[in-house]
């Protein structure tokens, strides 16, 4: 049975924790709004880009001269998994869910006899995958110094991917990130970026192309990779804040419950001590 | 007075403009072109240059690099990798752009294209007067 003083200290410390989690929740809520706005603002660009590229890809697509970024290298032996996670923890299952998806994916590929390479973005994912997949790591992108993810960050990652692709280091690249659904739900998503895949599209109006269709497509495909990476980074950013917000909301509530319980326990033992003292006094008086 | 076209300028990070413009001057990769109402549907890549949009609110100019312009029946949309209103363009921006272009030129396999990019950047800078 803890003493009264212990209980009191305990209540004090849980109260402090609650203050911290409450503050973190509010910070996350503010950041979430910004992150959502950024993701929203990036959407028109990505959508337009995709529509035009899908149209071009459909018309140039199957010809022999199609760029390798679209047609692929002709094999799918080496897979590069780009695992995007947060730089910080304390955001519920956010990092674990991406890491889990990536791990399942990697193990499937390994079982199928493919070579797996992993590029991590954000240190949390790296830490989680280090245990069993460390020998597949080929690189790491550190964004911990970046306050607000900008297009230039995405360009950097995309350039890295493209140089590796040009050098023949991999055949297929897939990015892993959390798609933002709502504050309480983020969906871990795997998305193939190289060779480029387009859903839908195809039926575009007849355009004049300046320069040729092939030249435009060759120019756009690398940009398309950057755009997809950027969209994923933004979705991830919003998801991270959303996950942190709900995790901290839970933590704050739990701390409140704990304080209530401890307070009851504290009052009980205080009451017990008083009763005990009274009994001692009364029985002492009766004995006289 | 000619009719107007819906003009959208978007960069990856935000939408810079969405207005009804009477004409849009686009720095295309194969040469400048002006899009007005009834222009044939065209897709062209951009070279670094100045994009001008004439609307009822006057002329707005933007410094754009990389990307493409899509002219269709419904309007003109320009997707630029980097787009900055001319008033906000400063020496630091051009320094960064130039450095990037020179870096690319130093490593590129396609020397001509990379050198052209540097030249375009220099011309652009001169045009803005920075």
Coordinates of C-alpha atoms in Angstrom, one line a residue:
Chain A
X1 CA 0.0 0.0 0.0
X2 CA 1.6 3.2 -1.1
X3 CA 1.8 6.0 1.5
X4 CA -0.2 9.2 1.2
X5 CA 2.8 11.1 0.1
X6 CA 3.6 8.6 -2.6
X7 CA 0.1 8.9 -3.9
X8 CA 0.2 12.6 -3.9
X9 CA 3.4 12.7 -5.9
X10 CA 2.0 10.2 -8.3
X11 CA -1.1 12.3 -8.9
X12 CA 1.1 15.4 -9.4
X13 CA 3.2 13.6 -12.0
X14 CA 0.3 12.3 -13.9
X15 CA -1.2 15.8 -14.0
X16 CA 2.0 17.1 -15.5
X17 CA 1.9 14.4 -18.1
X18 CA -1.6 15.3 -18.9
X19 CA -0.6 18.9 -19.5
X20 CA 2.1 17.8 -21.9
X21 CA -0.1 15.5 -23.9
X22 CA -2.8 18.1 -24.0
X23 CA -0.3 20.7 -25.3
X24 CA 1.0 18.2 -27.9
X25 CA -2.5 17.5 -29.0
X26 CA -3.2 21.2 -29.6
X27 CA 0.1 21.7 -31.4
X28 CA -0.7 18.7 -33.6
X29 CA -4.2 20.1 -34.4
X30 CA -2.7 23.4 -35.5
X31 CA -0.1 21.7 -37.6
X32 CA -2.7 19.3 -39.1
X33 CA -4.6 22.2 -40.4
X34 CA -1.6 23.6 -42.1
X35 CA -0.6 20.2 -43.5
X36 CA -4.1 19.6 -44.8
X37 CA -4.0 23.0 -46.5
X38 CA -0.7 22.2 -48.1
X39 CA -2.0 18.8 -49.3
X40 CA -5.1 20.5 -50.7
X41 CA -3.1 23.2 -52.5
X42 CA -0.9 20.6 -54.2
X43 CA -3.8 18.6 -55.5
X44 CA -4.7 20.6 -58.7
X45 CA -1.1 20.3 -59.9
X46 CA -0.9 16.6 -59.3
X47 CA -4.3 15.9 -60.9
X48 CA -3.6 17.9 -64.0
X49 CA -0.1 16.4 -64.3
X50 CA -1.6 12.9 -64.1
X51 CA -4.3 13.6 -66.5
X52 CA -2.0 14.9 -69.2
X53 CA 0.6 12.2 -68.6
X54 CA -2.1 9.5 -68.7
X55 CA -3.2 10.8 -72.1
X56 CA 0.3 10.9 -73.4
X57 CA 1.2 7.5 -72.1
X58 CA -1.9 6.0 -73.7
X59 CA -0.9 7.4 -77.1
X60 CA 2.9 6.8 -76.9
X61 CA 2.7 4.0 -74.5
X62 CA 3.2 0.7 -76.2
X63 CA 5.5 1.8 -78.9
X64 CA 9.0 0.5 -78.8
X65 CA 10.5 4.0 -78.4
X66 CA 8.6 4.6 -75.2
X67 CA 10.8 6.0 -72.4
X68 CA 12.1 3.5 -69.9
X69 CA 10.5 5.4 -67.0
X70 CA 7.2 4.4 -68.6
X71 CA 7.9 1.0 -70.1
X72 CA 10.2 -0.3 -67.4
X73 CA 13.5 -2.1 -67.9
X74 CA 11.8 -5.2 -69.1
X75 CA 12.4 -7.2 -66.0
X76 CA 11.2 -7.0 -62.4
X77 CA 14.0 -8.6 -60.5
X78 CA 15.1 -5.8 -58.3
X79 CA 12.6 -3.9 -56.3
X80 CA 13.2 -0.6 -54.5
X81 CA 10.9 0.1 -51.6
X82 CA 10.8 3.8 -50.5
X83 CA 9.5 3.7 -47.0
X84 CA 8.3 7.1 -45.9
X85 CA 7.7 7.6 -42.2
X86 CA 7.9 10.4 -39.6
X87 CA 10.9 11.7 -37.9
X88 CA 9.3 11.6 -34.5
X89 CA 7.3 9.1 -32.6
X90 CA 4.4 9.6 -30.2
X91 CA 1.9 9.4 -33.0
X92 CA 0.1 6.2 -32.3
X93 CA 0.4 3.4 -34.9
X94 CA 1.4 5.8 -37.7
X95 CA 5.0 4.6 -38.2
X96 CA 4.3 1.0 -37.3
X97 CA 1.5 0.7 -39.9
X98 CA 3.8 1.8 -42.7
X99 CA 6.7 -0.3 -41.5
X100 CA 4.4 -3.3 -41.3
X101 CA 3.1 -2.9 -44.8
X102 CA 6.6 -2.4 -46.1
X103 CA 7.8 -5.5 -44.2
X104 CA 5.0 -7.7 -45.6
X105 CA 5.7 -6.4 -49.1
X106 CA 9.4 -7.0 -48.7
X107 CA 9.0 -10.5 -47.4
X108 CA 6.6 -11.4 -50.2
X109 CA 9.1 -10.2 -52.8
X110 CA 12.0 -12.0 -51.1
X111 CA 9.9 -15.2 -51.0
X112 CA 9.3 -14.8 -54.7
X113 CA 13.1 -14.7 -55.2
X114 CA 13.4 -11.0 -56.0
X115 CA 16.0 -8.7 -54.8
X116 CA 14.8 -6.0 -52.4
X117 CA 16.4 -2.7 -51.7
X118 CA 15.1 -0.3 -49.2
X119 CA 15.4 3.5 -49.1
X120 CA 14.0 5.1 -46.0
X121 CA 12.7 8.6 -45.6
X122 CA 12.3 9.6 -42.0
X123 CA 14.2 7.9 -39.2
X124 CA 11.3 6.1 -37.4
X125 CA 10.8 3.7 -40.3
X126 CA 14.5 3.0 -40.5
X127 CA 14.6 2.1 -36.8
X128 CA 11.7 -0.3 -37.1
X129 CA 13.0 -2.1 -40.2
X130 CA 16.6 -2.2 -39.0
X131 CA 16.0 -5.3 -37.0
X132 CA 15.3 -7.8 -39.8
X133 CA 15.9 -5.9 -43.1
X134 CA 19.0 -3.8 -42.3
X135 CA 21.1 -5.6 -45.0
X136 CA 18.7 -4.4 -47.7
X137 CA 19.1 -0.7 -46.9
X138 CA 20.6 1.3 -49.7
X139 CA 20.0 4.8 -48.4
X140 CA 18.3 7.1 -46.1
X141 CA 16.8 10.6 -46.5
X142 CA 16.8 12.7 -43.4
X143 CA 14.1 15.3 -43.2
X144 CA 14.5 16.0 -39.5
X145 CA 15.9 19.5 -40.2
X146 CA 13.0 20.4 -42.5
X147 CA 10.3 22.4 -40.9
X148 CA 7.9 22.4 -43.8
X149 CA 8.2 19.9 -46.5
X150 CA 8.6 21.8 -49.8
X151 CA 8.6 20.7 -53.4
X152 CA 12.4 20.9 -53.4
X153 CA 12.6 18.1 -50.8
X154 CA 10.5 15.9 -53.1
X155 CA 12.7 16.9 -56.0
X156 CA 15.7 15.8 -54.1
X157 CA 14.2 12.4 -53.4
X158 CA 13.0 12.0 -56.9
X159 CA 16.4 12.9 -58.3
X160 CA 18.0 10.3 -56.1
X161 CA 15.5 7.7 -57.4
X162 CA 16.1 8.7 -61.0
X163 CA 19.9 8.5 -60.7
X164 CA 19.6 5.1 -59.2
X165 CA 17.2 4.0 -61.9
X166 CA 19.5 5.4 -64.7
X167 CA 22.4 3.5 -63.1
X168 CA 20.3 0.3 -63.3
X169 CA 20.1 -0.2 -59.6
X170 CA 16.5 -1.3 -59.6
X171 CA 13.7 -2.2 -62.0
X172 CA 10.6 -1.3 -60.0
X173 CA 10.2 1.4 -57.3
X174 CA 7.3 1.5 -54.9
X175 CA 6.6 4.2 -52.3
X176 CA 5.0 3.5 -49.0
X177 CA 3.2 6.2 -47.1
X178 CA 0.0 6.8 -45.2
X179 CA -2.9 8.3 -47.1
X180 CA -4.8 10.8 -45.1
X181 CA -8.4 9.8 -44.7
X182 CA -9.4 11.5 -41.5
X183 CA -8.0 12.3 -38.1
X184 CA -8.7 8.9 -36.9
X185 CA -8.0 6.9 -40.0
X186 CA -4.9 6.9 -42.1
X187 CA -4.5 4.2 -44.8
X188 CA -1.0 2.7 -45.3
X189 CA -0.6 2.8 -49.1
X190 CA 1.9 1.2 -51.5
X191 CA 2.2 3.0 -54.8
X192 CA 4.4 2.1 -57.7
X193 CA 6.1 5.1 -59.2
X194 CA 8.7 3.6 -61.6
X195 CA 7.8 2.4 -64.1
X196 CA 5.0 4.9 -64.1
X197 CA 1.5 3.6 -63.8
X198 CA -1.7 5.5 -64.6
X199 CA -5.1 4.7 -63.7
X200 CA -7.9 5.7 -66.1
X201 CA -7.3 8.6 -68.5
X202 CA -6.4 7.8 -72.0
X203 CA -9.3 9.5 -73.7
X204 CA -8.0 13.0 -74.1
X205 CA -8.9 15.5 -76.8
X206 CA -6.7 15.8 -79.8
X207 CA -3.9 18.2 -79.0
X208 CA -1.1 19.7 -81.0
X209 CA 2.2 18.8 -79.3
X210 CA 5.1 21.1 -79.1
X211 CA 7.8 19.5 -79.3
X212 CA 6.7 16.0 -80.1
X213 CA 4.6 13.7 -77.9
X214 CA 7.7 11.6 -77.0
X215 CA 9.8 14.6 -76.1
X216 CA 7.1 16.0 -73.8
X217 CA 6.5 12.7 -72.2
X218 CA 10.3 12.3 -71.6
X219 CA 10.3 15.7 -70.1
X220 CA 7.3 15.1 -67.9
X221 CA 7.9 11.6 -66.6
X222 CA 10.8 12.7 -64.2
X223 CA 8.6 15.5 -63.0
X224 CA 5.8 13.1 -62.5
X225 CA 7.9 11.1 -60.1
X226 CA 8.7 14.2 -58.1
X227 CA 5.0 15.2 -58.1
X228 CA 4.0 11.7 -56.8
X229 CA 6.7 11.8 -54.1
X230 CA 5.7 15.3 -53.1
X231 CA 2.0 14.3 -52.9
X232 CA 3.0 11.3 -50.8
X233 CA 5.1 13.5 -48.5
X234 CA 2.3 15.9 -47.9
X235 CA -0.3 13.1 -47.3
X236 CA 2.2 11.6 -44.9
X237 CA 2.6 14.9 -43.1
X238 CA -1.1 15.4 -42.7
X239 CA -1.5 11.8 -41.6
X240 CA 1.3 12.1 -39.0
X241 CA -0.3 15.1 -37.4
X242 CA -3.7 13.5 -37.5
X243 CA -2.4 10.3 -35.9
X244 CA -0.5 12.3 -33.3
X245 CA -3.6 14.4 -32.5
X246 CA -5.8 11.3 -31.8
X247 CA -3.0 9.5 -30.0
X248 CA -2.5 12.5 -27.7
X249 CA -6.2 12.9 -27.3
X250 CA -6.4 9.3 -26.0
X251 CA -3.4 9.9 -23.8
X252 CA -5.0 13.0 -22.3
X253 CA -8.2 11.1 -21.6
X254 CA -6.3 8.2 -20.1
X255 CA -4.4 10.5 -17.8
X256 CA -7.6 12.0 -16.7
X257 CA -9.0 8.6 -15.8
X258 CA -5.8 7.7 -14.0
X259 CA -6.0 10.9 -11.9
X260 CA -9.6 10.1 -10.9
X261 CA -8.6 6.7 -9.8
X262 CA -5.6 7.8 -7.9
X263 CA -7.6 10.6 -6.2
X264 CA -10.2 8.1 -5.0
X265 CA -7.4 5.8 -3.7
X266 CA -5.7 8.8 -2.1
X267 CA -9.0 9.9 -0.4
X268 CA -9.7 6.4 0.8
X269 CA -6.4 5.9 2.4
X270 CA -6.6 9.3 4.0
X271 CA -10.0 8.5 5.4
X272 CA -8.7 5.1 6.6
X273 CA -5.8 6.8 8.4
X274 CA -8.3 9.2 10.1
X275 CA -10.6 6.4 11.1
X276 CA -7.7 4.4 12.5
X277 CA -6.5 7.4 14.6
X278 CA -10.0 7.9 15.9
X279 CA -10.3 4.2 16.9
X280 CA -7.0 4.4 18.7
X281 CA -8.1 7.5 20.6
X282 CA -11.5 6.1 21.5
X283 CA -10.2 2.7 22.6
X284 CA -7.5 4.5 24.6
X285 CA -10.1 6.5 26.4
X286 CA -12.3 3.5 27.1
X287 CA -9.4 1.6 28.6
X288 CA -9.0 4.2 31.3
Chain B
X1 CA -12.7 42.9 -77.9
X2 CA -12.0 39.2 -78.1
X3 CA -13.5 36.8 -75.7
X4 CA -11.6 35.5 -72.7
X5 CA -10.1 32.1 -71.7
X6 CA -10.0 30.6 -68.3
X7 CA -6.4 30.9 -67.2
X8 CA -4.9 28.8 -64.4
X9 CA -1.4 28.9 -63.2
X10 CA -0.4 26.2 -60.7
X11 CA 2.8 25.2 -59.1
X12 CA 3.3 22.0 -57.1
X13 CA 2.8 24.0 -53.9
X14 CA -0.1 26.3 -54.7
X15 CA -2.4 27.8 -57.2
X16 CA -1.0 31.2 -58.2
X17 CA -3.7 32.4 -60.5
X18 CA -7.1 31.5 -61.7
X19 CA -8.7 34.3 -63.8
X20 CA -10.4 34.9 -67.0
X21 CA -7.7 36.3 -69.3
X22 CA -8.1 37.8 -72.8
X23 CA -4.7 36.5 -73.8
X24 CA -1.8 34.5 -72.3
X25 CA 1.7 34.7 -73.5
X26 CA 3.5 31.5 -72.9
X27 CA 7.3 30.8 -73.1
X28 CA 7.1 27.5 -75.0
X29 CA 10.1 25.2 -75.4
X30 CA 9.9 25.7 -79.2
X31 CA 9.2 29.4 -79.0
X32 CA 6.8 31.8 -77.4
X33 CA 3.2 31.6 -78.2
X34 CA 0.1 33.5 -77.3
X35 CA -3.1 31.7 -76.4
X36 CA -6.3 33.5 -77.0
X37 CA -9.9 32.3 -77.3
X38 CA -10.3 29.7 -80.0
X39 CA -6.6 28.6 -80.0
X40 CA -6.1 25.1 -81.2
X41 CA -5.7 22.6 -78.4
X42 CA -2.0 22.4 -77.7
X43 CA 0.3 21.0 -75.1
X44 CA 3.8 22.4 -74.9
X45 CA 6.6 22.2 -72.5
X46 CA 8.0 25.4 -71.0
X47 CA 11.4 26.9 -71.1
X48 CA 12.4 29.3 -68.3
X49 CA 10.8 32.6 -69.1
X50 CA 8.2 35.1 -68.4
X51 CA 4.5 34.2 -68.6
X52 CA 2.1 37.1 -69.1
X53 CA -1.6 37.0 -68.6
X54 CA -3.7 39.9 -69.8
X55 CA -7.0 40.2 -68.0
X56 CA -9.5 42.9 -67.1
X57 CA -7.5 43.5 -64.0
X58 CA -4.4 44.4 -66.1
X59 CA -1.3 42.4 -67.0
X60 CA 0.2 40.0 -64.6
X61 CA 3.6 38.5 -65.2
X62 CA 5.2 35.5 -63.7
X63 CA 8.6 34.0 -63.8
X64 CA 8.2 30.3 -64.6
X65 CA 10.6 27.4 -65.0
X66 CA 10.0 23.9 -66.1
X67 CA 6.6 22.3 -66.6
X68 CA 4.1 22.5 -69.4
X69 CA 1.1 24.5 -70.6
X70 CA -2.1 22.9 -71.8
X71 CA -4.3 24.9 -74.1
X72 CA -7.7 23.4 -74.5
X73 CA -11.2 24.5 -75.4
X74 CA -12.0 25.1 -71.7
X75 CA -9.0 27.3 -71.0
X76 CA -5.3 27.6 -70.5
X77 CA -3.6 25.8 -67.6
X78 CA 0.0 26.2 -67.0
X79 CA 1.7 23.8 -64.7
X80 CA 5.1 25.2 -63.7
X81 CA 7.6 23.5 -61.5
X82 CA 8.4 26.9 -60.1
X83 CA 6.3 30.0 -60.6
X84 CA 6.8 33.4 -59.0
X85 CA 5.1 36.7 -59.7
X86 CA 7.7 39.0 -61.3
X87 CA 7.4 41.5 -58.5
X88 CA 8.5 38.9 -56.0
X89 CA 11.4 37.6 -58.1
X90 CA 14.7 38.7 -56.6
X91 CA 18.4 38.2 -57.1
X92 CA 18.5 35.3 -54.6
X93 CA 15.9 33.4 -56.6
X94 CA 17.9 33.8 -59.8
X95 CA 21.2 32.9 -58.1
X96 CA 19.6 29.6 -56.9
X97 CA 18.1 28.9 -60.4
X98 CA 21.4 29.6 -62.1
X99 CA 23.4 27.5 -59.7
X100 CA 20.9 24.6 -60.2
X101 CA 21.1 25.0 -64.0
X102 CA 24.9 25.1 -64.0
X103 CA 25.0 22.0 -61.7
X104 CA 22.8 20.2 -64.2
X105 CA 25.0 21.4 -67.1
X106 CA 28.1 20.1 -65.4
X107 CA 26.8 16.6 -65.1
X108 CA 24.3 16.2 -67.9
X109 CA 24.8 13.8 -70.8
X110 CA 22.8 16.1 -73.0
X111 CA 25.2 19.0 -73.1
X112 CA 23.2 21.1 -75.6
X113 CA 20.0 21.0 -73.6
X114 CA 21.7 21.8 -70.3
X115 CA 23.6 24.7 -71.8
X116 CA 20.5 26.0 -73.3
X117 CA 18.9 25.9 -69.9
X118 CA 21.7 28.0 -68.5
X119 CA 21.4 30.5 -71.4
X120 CA 17.6 30.6 -70.9
X121 CA 18.1 31.4 -67.2
X122 CA 20.6 34.2 -68.0
X123 CA 18.2 35.7 -70.6
X124 CA 15.4 35.4 -68.1
X125 CA 17.4 37.2 -65.5
X126 CA 18.3 40.0 -67.9
X127 CA 14.7 40.3 -69.0
X128 CA 13.5 40.9 -65.4
X129 CA 16.4 43.2 -64.8
X130 CA 18.0 41.7 -61.7

